Amino acid sequence: MGASYELVLRGGTLLDPAQGLYAPRDVAFANGRVAALAESLAGVQAAETVDVAGLLVTPGLIDLHVHVFEGVSHYGIPPDPTCLAHGVTTAVDAGSAGADTFGGFRKYVIEASATRLLAHLNISSMGMLSATIGELDELKWADVGRALQTVERHRDVILGIKVRLTRGQVVGEGVGLAPLYRAREAADAAGLPIMVHPQDAYCPSLDEILAVMKAGDILTHTFHGRQHGILDEAGKVRPAVREARERGVIFDVGHGAGSFSWRVCEAALAQSFPPETISSDLHIYNVNGPVFDLATTVSKFLHLGMELDEALRKVTAVPAQVINMADEVGTLKVGACGDAAVFALEEGAFPLTDCQGETRIGHRRLVPRLVVRGGRIYRGPEAPVLHYHH
Ligand SMILES: [Zn+2]
């Protein structure tokens, strides 16, 4: 009588940019993976069937920038209630841990969470521990050798080297871009990219930072409204920014508490400079607003006129390539990991606020209604509740 599945999502609209699919599809899961897609799987045997009619079924979202070292980094929040419960099945911690703290991050967070977690290792050996001691107050904490040892021990989960250049996080004026050069040195030796937080660095403009960046490196906080932005004094996208994109530098959103400006983003989009990837930079100082979750950040791009399938591509197919997991995550191709999200695309009038406190009124928003991780419905902390029939 045909295959037997563990879970079938029935009646939804599948939006899977990696497959170019935006169409009615039933999705079946077995053995933790996507087992079948069809216009109708009515009548198949399944341990659990969920009616998701009227809802959008997507691959589980991928957030390239979060901070989930709860209890150790002052930024940390628990990943399952803030990422997984909101449709993010894969998240990358952006430098919360450094060489001194990565072992604990792996044991107590990565291995203890239902969210699939990867990380960029902070070039600072302490990582982002303290709200009062900058992670690079002492340049000696940017220890290339210890970073490399840590990469070798945890290469399966470390994707690259993170560096934050903001004054107040790094030693004084004389240090210039030394932390960036050390991150570059460690990353090159490890054969990995760097992820750079550029604003308010000790250099004249973003150009000096981009000059150090190569194909596959990630510039996060692309649309921040502070010094070292992507726009020049006339509000034009800097030539060095376009050149960096042409050579393969990835421009990521990293919304955060201080790194997303409507005005900068509107100017960039008007000049055909969209982000490659949409990420939240979710942490304790923005999870209760203005970020809330990755879906809200995506909704901001819908407000800015980005097509729904294009916005979804930037939180599924594209970041899957960035983390070298295309065909495994960020898609619901048959055989891929069984990580999916179900969203309502609500219509109404929704206030959406940036880091300058400016609010725009969006007319569509994505609201997570069901999350599937490893072929099973996530029912842990803060899981969305969908009323359904067996
Ligand atoms: Zn961050």
mmCIF file of C-alpha atoms in Angstrom, residues 19-207:
data_model
loop_
_atom_site.group_PDB
_atom_site.id
_atom_site.type_symbol
_atom_site.label_atom_id
_atom_site.label_comp_id
_atom_site.label_asym_id
_atom_site.label_seq_id
_atom_site.Cartn_x
_atom_site.Cartn_y
_atom_site.Cartn_z
ATOM 1 C CA GLN A 19 13.990 24.143 -6.194
ATOM 2 C CA GLY A 20 12.300 27.122 -7.819
ATOM 3 C CA LEU A 21 9.054 25.885 -6.296
ATOM 4 C CA TYR A 22 6.207 28.113 -5.159
ATOM 5 C CA ALA A 23 3.214 25.840 -5.545
ATOM 6 C CA PRO A 24 0.781 23.604 -3.684
ATOM 7 C CA ARG A 25 2.666 20.581 -2.365
ATOM 8 C CA ASP A 26 2.234 17.993 0.349
ATOM 9 C CA VAL A 27 5.509 17.189 2.098
ATOM 10 C CA ALA A 28 6.303 13.843 3.733
ATOM 11 C CA PHE A 29 9.105 13.067 6.160
ATOM 12 C CA ALA A 30 10.721 9.759 7.121
ATOM 13 C CA ASN A 31 13.952 8.848 8.911
ATOM 14 C CA GLY A 32 14.574 12.494 9.705
ATOM 15 C CA ARG A 33 14.570 13.531 6.044
ATOM 16 C CA VAL A 34 12.272 14.786 3.337
ATOM 17 C CA ALA A 35 10.819 11.603 1.862
ATOM 18 C CA ALA A 36 8.290 12.792 -0.727
ATOM 19 C CA LEU A 37 6.786 15.874 -2.345
ATOM 20 C CA ALA A 38 3.596 15.714 -4.374
ATOM 21 C CA GLU A 39 0.613 17.812 -5.306
ATOM 22 C CA SER A 40 -1.313 15.355 -3.172
ATOM 23 C CA LEU A 41 -0.210 12.676 -0.762
ATOM 24 C CA ALA A 42 -3.794 11.967 0.275
ATOM 25 C CA GLY A 43 -4.233 8.397 1.369
ATOM 26 C CA VAL A 44 -0.612 7.643 2.235
ATOM 27 C CA GLN A 45 0.143 6.076 5.577
ATOM 28 C CA ALA A 46 1.672 8.441 8.107
ATOM 29 C CA ALA A 47 2.075 8.370 11.866
ATOM 30 C CA GLU A 48 1.029 12.007 11.940
ATOM 31 C CA THR A 49 -0.642 14.208 9.354
ATOM 32 C CA VAL A 50 -0.996 17.951 9.803
ATOM 33 C CA ASP A 51 -3.369 20.077 7.771
ATOM 34 C CA VAL A 52 -1.502 23.270 6.821
ATOM 35 C CA ALA A 53 -4.008 24.534 4.253
ATOM 36 C CA GLY A 54 -3.751 28.280 3.771
ATOM 37 C CA LEU A 55 -0.210 28.331 5.126
ATOM 38 C CA LEU A 56 3.240 28.626 3.608
ATOM 39 C CA VAL A 57 5.606 25.670 3.976
ATOM 40 C CA THR A 58 9.291 26.603 3.690
ATOM 41 C CA PRO A 59 12.613 24.950 4.354
ATOM 42 C CA GLY A 60 13.670 25.600 7.945
ATOM 43 C CA LEU A 61 15.215 29.063 7.951
ATOM 44 C CA ILE A 62 18.957 29.632 8.354
ATOM 45 C CA ASP A 63 20.092 32.592 10.450
ATOM 46 C CA LEU A 64 23.748 33.454 9.809
ATOM 47 C CA HIS A 65 24.093 35.752 12.815
ATOM 48 C CA VAL A 66 22.803 35.062 16.337
ATOM 49 C CA HIS A 67 24.189 35.083 19.917
ATOM 50 C CA VAL A 68 23.140 32.039 21.900
ATOM 51 C CA PHE A 69 25.841 31.509 24.553
ATOM 52 C CA GLU A 70 23.321 31.995 27.354
ATOM 53 C CA GLY A 71 24.757 32.473 30.836
ATOM 54 C CA VAL A 72 28.320 33.077 29.614
ATOM 55 C CA SER A 73 28.201 35.845 27.005
ATOM 56 C CA HIS A 74 26.254 38.863 28.216
ATOM 57 C CA TYR A 75 24.480 38.847 24.830
ATOM 58 C CA GLY A 76 23.378 35.223 25.099
ATOM 59 C CA ILE A 77 19.854 33.924 24.757
ATOM 60 C CA PRO A 78 18.709 30.288 24.592
ATOM 61 C CA PRO A 79 18.494 29.138 20.964
ATOM 62 C CA ASP A 80 15.490 26.804 20.989
ATOM 63 C CA PRO A 81 12.848 29.285 22.169
ATOM 64 C CA THR A 82 14.257 32.173 20.085
ATOM 65 C CA CYS A 83 15.474 30.472 16.903
ATOM 66 C CA LEU A 84 13.893 27.041 16.470
ATOM 67 C CA ALA A 85 10.493 28.009 17.850
ATOM 68 C CA HIS A 86 10.468 30.850 15.299
ATOM 69 C CA GLY A 87 11.180 28.687 12.263
ATOM 70 C CA VAL A 88 14.993 28.919 12.327
ATOM 71 C CA THR A 89 16.225 25.328 12.285
ATOM 72 C CA THR A 90 19.882 26.245 11.645
ATOM 73 C CA ALA A 91 21.666 29.191 13.269
ATOM 74 C CA VAL A 92 25.231 30.440 13.315
ATOM 75 C CA ASP A 93 26.555 32.010 16.494
ATOM 76 C CA ALA A 94 28.651 35.000 15.426
ATOM 77 C CA GLY A 95 31.606 35.110 17.774
ATOM 78 C CA SER A 96 30.046 34.770 21.219
ATOM 79 C CA ALA A 97 32.799 32.263 22.053
ATOM 80 C CA GLY A 98 36.562 32.480 21.584
ATOM 81 C CA ALA A 99 39.374 30.008 22.145
ATOM 82 C CA ASP A 100 38.995 30.125 25.957
ATOM 83 C CA THR A 101 35.266 29.503 25.928
ATOM 84 C CA PHE A 102 34.477 27.489 22.791
ATOM 85 C CA GLY A 103 34.693 24.096 24.513
ATOM 86 C CA GLY A 104 31.884 25.113 26.848
ATOM 87 C CA PHE A 105 29.871 26.626 24.032
ATOM 88 C CA ARG A 106 30.055 23.335 22.176
ATOM 89 C CA LYS A 107 29.265 21.108 25.148
ATOM 90 C CA TYR A 108 26.565 23.136 26.847
ATOM 91 C CA VAL A 109 24.927 24.885 23.895
ATOM 92 C CA ILE A 110 25.621 23.287 20.513
ATOM 93 C CA GLU A 111 25.269 19.719 21.762
ATOM 94 C CA ALA A 112 22.421 20.506 24.143
ATOM 95 C CA SER A 113 20.138 22.348 21.714
ATOM 96 C CA ALA A 114 17.564 21.107 19.240
ATOM 97 C CA THR A 115 18.419 24.017 16.928
ATOM 98 C CA ARG A 116 21.237 23.012 14.544
ATOM 99 C CA LEU A 117 24.066 25.335 15.607
ATOM 100 C CA LEU A 118 27.325 26.312 13.952
ATOM 101 C CA ALA A 119 29.668 29.158 14.843
ATOM 102 C CA HIS A 120 32.185 31.754 13.902
ATOM 103 C CA LEU A 121 35.007 31.731 16.449
ATOM 104 C CA ASN A 122 35.844 35.139 17.878
ATOM 105 C CA ILE A 123 39.476 36.114 17.267
ATOM 106 C CA SER A 124 39.355 37.316 20.886
ATOM 107 C CA SER A 125 40.151 34.293 23.024
ATOM 108 C CA MET A 126 37.508 35.268 25.596
ATOM 109 C CA GLY A 127 34.755 35.918 23.092
ATOM 110 C CA MET A 128 31.946 38.336 23.884
ATOM 111 C CA LEU A 129 31.805 37.744 27.633
ATOM 112 C CA SER A 130 31.404 41.047 29.347
ATOM 113 C CA ALA A 131 29.358 44.204 28.933
ATOM 114 C CA THR A 132 32.083 46.224 30.676
ATOM 115 C CA ILE A 133 35.352 44.677 29.423
ATOM 116 C CA GLY A 134 35.847 44.922 25.652
ATOM 117 C CA GLU A 135 36.754 41.598 24.044
ATOM 118 C CA LEU A 136 39.908 43.214 22.603
ATOM 119 C CA ASP A 137 40.783 45.619 25.435
ATOM 120 C CA GLU A 138 44.088 43.719 25.360
ATOM 121 C CA LEU A 139 45.400 43.007 21.872
ATOM 122 C CA LYS A 140 47.100 39.877 23.197
ATOM 123 C CA TRP A 141 43.618 38.334 23.466
ATOM 124 C CA ALA A 142 43.569 38.274 19.656
ATOM 125 C CA ASP A 143 45.724 35.168 19.724
ATOM 126 C CA VAL A 144 46.116 33.637 16.274
ATOM 127 C CA GLY A 145 47.748 30.434 17.509
ATOM 128 C CA ARG A 146 45.062 29.650 20.054
ATOM 129 C CA ALA A 147 42.330 30.444 17.562
ATOM 130 C CA LEU A 148 43.894 27.968 15.152
ATOM 131 C CA GLN A 149 44.134 25.238 17.792
ATOM 132 C CA THR A 150 40.455 25.755 18.567
ATOM 133 C CA VAL A 151 39.474 25.598 14.900
ATOM 134 C CA GLU A 152 41.330 22.295 14.542
ATOM 135 C CA ARG A 153 39.559 20.832 17.578
ATOM 136 C CA HIS A 154 36.108 21.966 16.435
ATOM 137 C CA ARG A 155 36.403 22.196 12.669
ATOM 138 C CA ASP A 156 33.095 20.368 12.206
ATOM 139 C CA VAL A 157 31.185 23.311 13.714
ATOM 140 C CA ILE A 158 33.432 26.360 13.195
ATOM 141 C CA LEU A 159 32.736 28.115 9.895
ATOM 142 C CA GLY A 160 35.077 31.082 10.176
ATOM 143 C CA ILE A 161 36.677 33.766 12.324
ATOM 144 C CA LYS A 162 34.666 36.693 13.693
ATOM 145 C CA VAL A 163 36.095 40.102 14.495
ATOM 146 C CA ARG A 164 34.377 43.188 15.878
ATOM 147 C CA LEU A 165 36.172 46.454 15.230
ATOM 148 C CA THR A 166 33.985 48.922 17.157
ATOM 149 C CA ARG A 167 35.835 51.367 19.391
ATOM 150 C CA GLY A 168 35.075 50.377 22.953
ATOM 151 C CA GLN A 169 35.450 46.708 22.033
ATOM 152 C CA VAL A 170 39.072 47.141 20.950
ATOM 153 C CA VAL A 171 42.186 48.710 22.426
ATOM 154 C CA GLY A 172 42.930 52.359 21.693
ATOM 155 C CA GLU A 173 43.587 54.395 18.606
ATOM 156 C CA GLY A 174 47.122 53.138 18.001
ATOM 157 C CA VAL A 175 45.927 49.599 17.382
ATOM 158 C CA GLY A 176 44.218 50.514 14.116
ATOM 159 C CA LEU A 177 42.996 47.422 12.309
ATOM 160 C CA ALA A 178 45.355 44.982 14.044
ATOM 161 C CA PRO A 179 42.484 42.729 15.227
ATOM 162 C CA LEU A 180 41.226 42.507 11.636
ATOM 163 C CA TYR A 181 44.677 41.517 10.375
ATOM 164 C CA ARG A 182 44.940 38.858 13.079
ATOM 165 C CA ALA A 183 41.520 37.475 12.175
ATOM 166 C CA ARG A 184 42.651 37.415 8.533
ATOM 167 C CA GLU A 185 45.860 35.588 9.478
ATOM 168 C CA ALA A 186 44.014 32.951 11.523
ATOM 169 C CA ALA A 187 41.338 32.465 8.870
ATOM 170 C CA ASP A 188 43.869 32.146 6.047
ATOM 171 C CA ALA A 189 45.894 29.614 8.019
ATOM 172 C CA ALA A 190 42.722 27.611 8.707
ATOM 173 C CA GLY A 191 41.377 27.947 5.162
ATOM 174 C CA LEU A 192 38.201 29.641 6.452
ATOM 175 C CA PRO A 193 36.519 33.016 5.841
ATOM 176 C CA ILE A 194 36.236 35.958 8.219
ATOM 177 C CA MET A 195 33.049 37.647 9.382
ATOM 178 C CA VAL A 196 33.508 41.353 10.073
ATOM 179 C CA HIS A 197 31.524 43.803 12.205
ATOM 180 C CA PRO A 198 32.859 47.077 10.780
ATOM 181 C CA GLN A 199 31.166 50.079 12.339
ATOM 182 C CA ASP A 200 33.090 52.717 14.287
ATOM 183 C CA ALA A 201 36.476 51.106 13.607
ATOM 184 C CA TYR A 202 39.859 52.806 13.946
ATOM 185 C CA CYS A 203 40.243 53.649 10.255
ATOM 186 C CA PRO A 204 38.948 56.397 7.960
ATOM 187 C CA SER A 205 36.201 54.449 6.173
ATOM 188 C CA LEU A 206 34.796 51.030 5.311
ATOM 189 C CA ASP A 207 37.149 50.934 2.309
#
